[in-house]
Amino acid sequence: MEQRKVVVLTGAGISAESGVRTFRDNGGLWEEHRVEDVATPEAWRHDADMVWRFYQARRRQLSEVKPNEGHLSLFRFQSEVEHVTLITQNVDDLHERAGCTDVIHMHGELRTLRCEFSHEREVRMEPSDLSDDFAYCTCCTHQSRMRPDIVWFGETPMEMTRIIEAVESCDLFVVVGSSGHVYPAAGLVNHAKHSGAHTVLVNLEQPANAEAFDEVHLGLAGELLPTLVSTWLKESN
Ligand code: BV8
């Protein structure tokens, strides 16, 4: 039997049990900041220092958190089934640290910074890169300031062509830990359904786009995913 093609899309909820704050839960990241004050190009133009400090604090936090059972279950899934495309809205590196490869970070990454002049990106996680002072590129003759390598509101998500291709050709589409508020990520389930995929949601509570899913599992990703992945592995092999 031809192996199933699987796409998994994760959101902040899969990193919550690792101690990475989500966006819209109580105590979430956005509670201290209005989204439009921080995660937009306008905010960067208006008050780069404040935006920089917001992201530097989250970049420094990466060394304090580690993958949880949810990340490790998805690694097991990706390592045992040939066609698993892992797309994440998250900007942390916990999927990679759990062993996953070729992770599509559609909203960017905290590990890398982007030169404002050349738009080249490089991993910059040395201690000297993590202070509240701006970082400067190594690609230009006259060093340019670097910006967070993050997709802000109003900016185009990364690798959308590849994402749409994968979502429209998969048999199983799984979303883990997302509130379904942010587009185009929250609309990917509709592309999957339209193409005939079976759609599954694993989330702590009903998200905004719950009605789009064939199957809904409410609970903690770290508790639900180990069993669900075992079920999906049996179905796939
Ligand atoms: C774009 C930056 C054009 C990085 C982020 C009006 C209507 C509809 C759309 C729009 C509109 N006006 C503007 C838009 C577009 C806009 C948008 O969607 N706005 C929303 C707010 C209305 N989108 C954009 O601007 C995007 N760009 O549209 O460009 C385009 C379109 C198509 C093709 C080409 C071009 C850019 C969006 C990216 C913005 N950047 N982040 C950063 O700072 O981190 S978005 C931000 O929210 C994060 O990246 C995060 O990924 C994303 C979504 O949040 P979630 O991951 O879902 O997290 P959240 O806290 O919301 O939910 C967590 C969930 O987990 C909860 O449900 C909770 O119950 C659950 N949970 C918690 N703990 C657990 C758990 N589940 C399981 N286990 C647990 N333990």
Short mmCIF file of C-alpha atoms and ligand atoms in Angstrom, two decimals:
data_model
loop_
_atom_site.label_atom_id
_atom_site.label_comp_id
_atom_site.label_asym_id
_atom_site.label_seq_id
_atom_site.Cartn_x
_atom_site.Cartn_y
_atom_site.Cartn_z
CA MET A 1 0.00 0.00 0.00
CA GLU A 2 1.38 3.42 -0.93
CA GLN A 3 2.55 5.24 2.20
CA ARG A 4 0.40 8.13 3.33
CA LYS A 5 1.56 11.70 2.83
CA VAL A 6 1.28 13.57 6.10
CA VAL A 7 1.47 17.28 6.91
CA VAL A 8 1.72 18.44 10.52
CA LEU A 9 1.24 22.15 11.37
CA THR A 10 2.18 23.24 14.88
CA GLY A 11 1.52 26.43 16.82
CA ALA A 12 2.56 27.89 20.15
CA GLY A 13 0.57 25.24 22.06
CA ILE A 14 3.10 22.48 21.32
CA SER A 15 5.84 24.52 23.02
CA ALA A 16 3.69 25.56 26.00
CA GLU A 17 4.64 22.50 28.10
CA SER A 18 8.30 23.40 27.51
CA GLY A 19 7.67 26.72 29.24
CA VAL A 20 7.55 28.83 26.07
CA ARG A 21 4.72 31.31 26.51
CA THR A 22 1.89 31.21 23.97
CA PHE A 23 0.31 34.28 22.48
CA ARG A 24 -3.32 34.33 23.46
CA ASP A 25 -3.61 32.18 26.56
CA ASN A 26 -3.76 33.82 29.97
CA GLY A 27 -0.29 35.11 30.73
CA GLY A 28 0.47 34.90 27.01
CA LEU A 29 3.11 36.93 25.26
CA TRP A 30 0.68 39.41 23.84
CA GLU A 31 -0.78 40.26 27.24
CA GLU A 32 2.09 42.60 27.96
CA HIS A 33 2.19 43.98 24.46
CA ARG A 34 -0.44 44.92 21.89
CA VAL A 35 0.35 42.87 18.80
CA GLU A 36 0.43 45.94 16.59
CA ASP A 37 2.96 47.48 19.00
CA VAL A 38 5.49 44.70 18.59
CA ALA A 39 5.12 42.24 15.69
CA THR A 40 4.77 44.61 12.70
CA PRO A 41 7.20 46.40 10.35
CA GLU A 42 5.61 49.68 11.48
CA ALA A 43 6.56 48.89 15.10
CA TRP A 44 10.12 48.20 13.98
CA ARG A 45 10.25 51.52 12.13
CA HIS A 46 8.63 53.38 15.01
CA ASP A 47 10.47 51.87 17.99
CA ALA A 48 13.11 49.37 16.88
CA ASP A 49 14.71 49.38 20.32
CA MET A 50 11.50 48.14 22.03
CA VAL A 51 10.85 45.48 19.35
CA TRP A 52 14.49 44.38 19.52
CA ARG A 53 14.33 43.96 23.31
CA PHE A 54 11.08 41.92 22.99
CA TYR A 55 12.74 39.46 20.61
CA GLN A 56 16.13 39.39 22.39
CA ALA A 57 14.33 38.32 25.60
CA ARG A 58 12.72 35.43 23.66
CA ARG A 59 16.01 34.52 21.96
CA ARG A 60 17.74 34.37 25.35
CA GLN A 61 14.92 32.14 26.65
CA LEU A 62 15.74 29.46 24.03
CA SER A 63 18.66 28.23 26.19
CA GLU A 64 16.31 27.80 29.16
CA VAL A 65 13.72 25.51 27.50
CA LYS A 66 13.86 22.04 26.00
CA PRO A 67 11.66 19.87 23.78
CA ASN A 68 8.71 18.11 25.45
CA GLU A 69 6.92 14.79 24.76
CA GLY A 70 4.90 16.46 22.03
CA HIS A 71 8.03 17.48 20.06
CA LEU A 72 9.61 14.06 20.66
CA SER A 73 6.47 12.24 19.44
CA LEU A 74 6.53 14.22 16.19
CA PHE A 75 10.21 13.32 15.78
CA ARG A 76 9.27 9.63 16.16
CA PHE A 77 6.52 10.12 13.58
CA GLN A 78 8.81 11.89 11.10
CA SER A 79 11.57 9.30 11.54
CA GLU A 80 9.28 6.29 10.98
CA VAL A 81 7.06 7.55 8.15
CA GLU A 82 8.68 8.59 4.88
CA HIS A 83 6.45 11.51 3.93
CA VAL A 84 5.88 13.76 6.95
CA THR A 85 6.16 17.50 6.21
CA LEU A 86 6.49 19.47 9.43
CA ILE A 87 5.36 23.09 9.21
CA THR A 88 5.47 25.31 12.28
CA GLN A 89 4.16 28.77 13.12
CA ASN A 90 6.58 28.73 16.03
CA VAL A 91 9.85 30.60 15.94
CA ASP A 92 11.58 28.49 18.61
CA ASP A 93 13.98 25.65 17.69
CA LEU A 94 12.38 22.92 19.79
CA HIS A 95 11.34 20.75 16.83
CA GLU A 96 14.95 20.73 15.61
CA ARG A 97 16.27 20.00 19.09
CA ALA A 98 13.84 17.06 19.30
CA GLY A 99 15.55 15.69 16.17
CA CYS A 100 13.13 16.80 13.46
CA THR A 101 14.65 17.86 10.14
CA ASP A 102 13.60 20.09 7.27
CA VAL A 103 11.18 22.01 9.52
CA ILE A 104 9.34 24.77 7.62
CA HIS A 105 9.24 27.87 9.86
CA MET A 106 6.49 29.82 8.10
CA HIS A 107 6.68 32.70 10.61
CA GLY A 108 10.48 32.82 10.82
CA GLU A 109 12.95 31.80 13.51
CA LEU A 110 14.44 33.27 16.67
CA ARG A 111 17.85 31.62 16.05
CA THR A 112 18.58 33.65 12.93
CA LEU A 113 18.85 37.38 12.28
CA ARG A 114 18.39 39.11 8.93
CA CYS A 115 20.57 41.86 7.44
CA GLU A 116 18.38 44.89 6.81
CA PHE A 117 20.35 45.77 3.67
CA SER A 118 20.99 42.44 1.93
CA HIS A 119 18.18 40.44 3.65
CA GLU A 120 20.73 37.66 4.12
CA ARG A 121 20.06 35.64 7.27
CA GLU A 122 22.53 33.98 9.60
CA VAL A 123 22.35 32.06 12.86
CA ARG A 124 23.44 34.51 15.58
CA MET A 125 23.12 32.88 19.01
CA GLU A 126 26.50 33.69 20.58
CA PRO A 127 26.29 35.50 23.95
CA SER A 128 27.40 38.73 22.25
CA ASP A 129 24.42 38.40 19.88
CA LEU A 130 21.89 38.22 22.72
CA SER A 131 22.32 41.57 24.46
CA ASP A 132 19.86 44.44 24.13
CA ASP A 133 22.34 46.23 21.85
CA PHE A 134 21.54 45.97 18.16
CA ALA A 135 23.44 43.32 16.18
CA TYR A 136 25.27 44.09 12.93
CA CYS A 137 25.76 41.94 9.88
CA THR A 138 28.91 40.27 8.62
CA CYS A 139 27.77 40.32 4.97
CA CYS A 140 28.12 44.01 4.06
CA THR A 141 31.32 46.03 3.70
CA HIS A 142 29.72 48.73 5.83
CA GLN A 143 27.99 46.68 8.52
CA SER A 144 24.20 47.00 8.47
CA ARG A 145 21.87 46.62 11.42
CA MET A 146 20.14 43.27 11.63
CA ARG A 147 16.43 42.67 12.32
CA PRO A 148 14.68 39.69 13.89
CA ASP A 149 14.25 36.99 11.21
CA ILE A 150 10.54 36.95 11.98
CA VAL A 151 7.45 37.23 9.74
CA TRP A 152 5.52 40.15 11.21
CA PHE A 153 1.84 40.92 10.65
CA GLY A 154 1.41 42.25 7.15
CA GLU A 155 4.52 40.39 5.93
CA THR A 156 4.37 37.33 3.68
CA PRO A 157 4.87 33.99 5.45
CA MET A 158 7.89 31.94 4.38
CA GLU A 159 7.77 29.08 1.84
CA MET A 160 4.05 29.46 1.06
CA THR A 161 4.37 27.76 -2.38
CA ARG A 162 5.97 24.69 -0.82
CA ILE A 163 3.43 24.76 2.03
CA ILE A 164 0.38 24.89 -0.25
CA GLU A 165 1.82 22.11 -2.46
CA ALA A 166 2.35 19.84 0.57
CA VAL A 167 -1.05 20.61 2.13
CA GLU A 168 -2.93 20.08 -1.14
CA SER A 169 -1.30 16.70 -1.77
CA CYS A 170 -1.46 15.12 1.69
CA ASP A 171 -3.76 12.34 2.96
CA LEU A 172 -3.53 13.30 6.64
CA PHE A 173 -3.35 16.90 7.92
CA VAL A 174 -2.72 17.37 11.64
CA VAL A 175 -2.74 20.69 13.54
CA VAL A 176 -1.23 20.78 17.03
CA GLY A 177 -1.49 23.69 19.48
CA SER A 178 -2.91 26.56 17.48
CA SER A 179 -5.81 28.91 18.24
CA GLY A 180 -6.69 29.27 14.56
CA HIS A 181 -6.59 33.07 14.65
CA VAL A 182 -3.72 33.86 12.32
CA TYR A 183 -3.99 33.56 8.54
CA PRO A 184 -2.96 32.12 6.14
CA ALA A 185 -1.87 29.40 8.66
CA ALA A 186 -5.38 29.00 10.08
CA GLY A 187 -6.81 28.50 6.58
CA LEU A 188 -4.48 25.64 5.61
CA VAL A 189 -6.92 23.08 7.03
CA ASN A 190 -9.45 24.19 4.39
CA HIS A 191 -6.92 23.56 1.62
CA ALA A 192 -6.30 20.09 3.05
CA LYS A 193 -10.01 19.28 3.33
CA HIS A 194 -10.65 20.53 -0.19
CA SER A 195 -7.97 18.15 -1.44
CA GLY A 196 -9.52 15.19 0.37
CA ALA A 197 -7.19 14.87 3.36
CA HIS A 198 -8.40 13.58 6.72
CA THR A 199 -7.97 16.51 9.12
CA VAL A 200 -7.11 16.15 12.82
CA LEU A 201 -6.77 18.78 15.54
CA VAL A 202 -4.86 18.32 18.81
CA ASN A 203 -5.41 21.36 21.05
CA LEU A 204 -6.03 22.32 24.67
CA GLU A 205 -9.33 23.98 23.81
CA GLN A 206 -11.67 24.57 20.84
CA PRO A 207 -9.87 26.90 18.40
CA ALA A 208 -11.50 29.50 16.18
CA ASN A 209 -11.46 27.14 13.16
CA ALA A 210 -12.59 23.95 14.98
CA GLU A 211 -15.46 23.21 12.57
CA ALA A 212 -12.98 22.60 9.75
CA PHE A 213 -11.57 19.45 11.37
CA ASP A 214 -12.82 15.86 10.88
CA GLU A 215 -11.36 14.79 14.23
CA VAL A 216 -10.71 16.89 17.37
CA HIS A 217 -8.64 15.78 20.40
CA LEU A 218 -8.80 18.28 23.26
CA GLY A 219 -6.02 18.12 25.84
CA LEU A 220 -2.30 18.62 26.36
CA ALA A 221 -0.20 17.88 23.28
CA GLY A 222 2.51 16.28 25.43
CA GLU A 223 -0.04 13.80 26.77
CA LEU A 224 -2.11 13.15 23.63
CA LEU A 225 0.55 12.96 20.91
CA PRO A 226 2.47 9.84 22.07
CA THR A 227 -0.69 7.69 21.73
CA LEU A 228 -1.95 9.44 18.59
CA VAL A 229 1.41 9.02 16.85
CA SER A 230 1.38 5.29 17.68
CA THR A 231 -2.08 5.06 16.08
CA TRP A 232 -0.99 7.02 12.99
CA LEU A 233 2.13 4.83 12.65
CA LYS A 234 0.00 1.67 12.64
CA GLU A 235 -2.27 3.22 10.00
CA SER A 236 0.69 4.37 7.87
CA ASN A 237 2.81 1.24 7.77
C1 BV8 B 1 -0.16 37.75 5.64
C2 BV8 B 1 5.51 36.52 14.66
C3 BV8 B 1 -0.39 38.21 3.31
C4 BV8 B 1 6.54 35.80 15.32
C5 BV8 B 1 3.31 35.94 14.05
C6 BV8 B 1 -8.30 40.09 9.09
C7 BV8 B 1 -8.83 38.83 8.95
C8 BV8 B 1 -8.02 37.74 8.64
C9 BV8 B 1 -6.64 37.92 8.46
C10 BV8 B 1 -6.13 39.17 8.60
C11 BV8 B 1 -6.94 40.26 8.91
N1 BV8 B 1 -6.14 41.35 9.00
C12 BV8 B 1 -4.86 40.98 8.75
C13 BV8 B 1 -4.85 39.67 8.50
C14 BV8 B 1 -3.68 38.86 8.16
C15 BV8 B 1 -2.89 38.58 9.42
C16 BV8 B 1 -3.75 37.89 10.45
O1 BV8 B 1 -4.04 36.71 10.33
N2 BV8 B 1 -4.17 38.64 11.49
C17 BV8 B 1 -5.00 38.03 12.51
C18 BV8 B 1 -4.49 38.39 13.89
C19 BV8 B 1 -6.43 38.52 12.30
N3 BV8 B 1 -1.84 37.68 8.98
C20 BV8 B 1 -0.68 38.20 8.51
O2 BV8 B 1 -0.41 39.37 8.51
C21 BV8 B 1 0.28 37.17 7.92
N4 BV8 B 1 0.70 37.63 6.63
O3 BV8 B 1 -1.36 37.54 5.73
O4 BV8 B 1 0.44 38.19 4.47
C22 BV8 B 1 -0.28 36.91 2.62
C23 BV8 B 1 -1.30 35.94 2.80
C24 BV8 B 1 -1.18 34.73 2.13
C25 BV8 B 1 -0.09 34.48 1.30
C26 BV8 B 1 0.91 35.46 1.16
C27 BV8 B 1 0.81 36.68 1.82
C28 BV8 B 1 1.52 37.03 8.79
C29 BV8 B 1 1.14 36.33 10.07
C30 BV8 B 1 2.40 36.05 10.90
C31 BV8 B 1 2.42 36.97 12.05
N5 BV8 B 1 3.49 36.61 12.96
N6 BV8 B 1 4.27 35.81 14.88
C32 BV8 B 1 6.44 35.93 16.76
O5 BV8 B 1 6.51 37.05 17.30
O6 BV8 B 1 6.32 34.87 17.35
S1 BV8 B 1 1.84 35.22 14.40
C33 BV8 B 1 1.83 34.60 15.97
O7 BV8 B 1 0.54 34.02 16.14
C34 BV8 B 1 2.79 33.44 16.17
O8 BV8 B 1 3.70 33.28 15.13
C35 BV8 B 1 1.91 32.23 16.25
O9 BV8 B 1 2.42 31.24 15.50
C36 BV8 B 1 0.68 32.72 15.61
C37 BV8 B 1 -0.55 31.94 15.88
O10 BV8 B 1 -0.70 31.79 17.25
P1 BV8 B 1 -0.79 30.28 17.79
O11 BV8 B 1 0.45 29.57 17.38
O12 BV8 B 1 -2.09 29.71 17.37
O13 BV8 B 1 -0.71 30.56 19.32
P2 BV8 B 1 -1.90 31.03 20.25
O14 BV8 B 1 -1.32 31.46 21.55
O15 BV8 B 1 -2.80 31.94 19.49
O16 BV8 B 1 -2.72 29.67 20.50
C38 BV8 B 1 -2.11 28.61 21.21
C39 BV8 B 1 -3.13 27.49 21.21
O17 BV8 B 1 -2.51 26.36 21.82
C40 BV8 B 1 -4.38 27.82 22.01
O18 BV8 B 1 -5.52 27.45 21.25
C41 BV8 B 1 -4.27 26.94 23.27
O19 BV8 B 1 -5.52 26.42 23.67
C42 BV8 B 1 -3.40 25.81 22.76
N7 BV8 B 1 -2.54 25.22 23.81
C43 BV8 B 1 -1.95 25.85 24.86
N8 BV8 B 1 -1.23 24.94 25.56
C44 BV8 B 1 -1.37 23.74 24.93
C45 BV8 B 1 -2.20 23.91 23.80
N9 BV8 B 1 -2.54 22.89 22.99
C46 BV8 B 1 -2.05 21.68 23.27
N10 BV8 B 1 -1.24 21.43 24.33
C47 BV8 B 1 -0.88 22.43 25.17
N11 BV8 B 1 -0.07 22.15 26.21
#
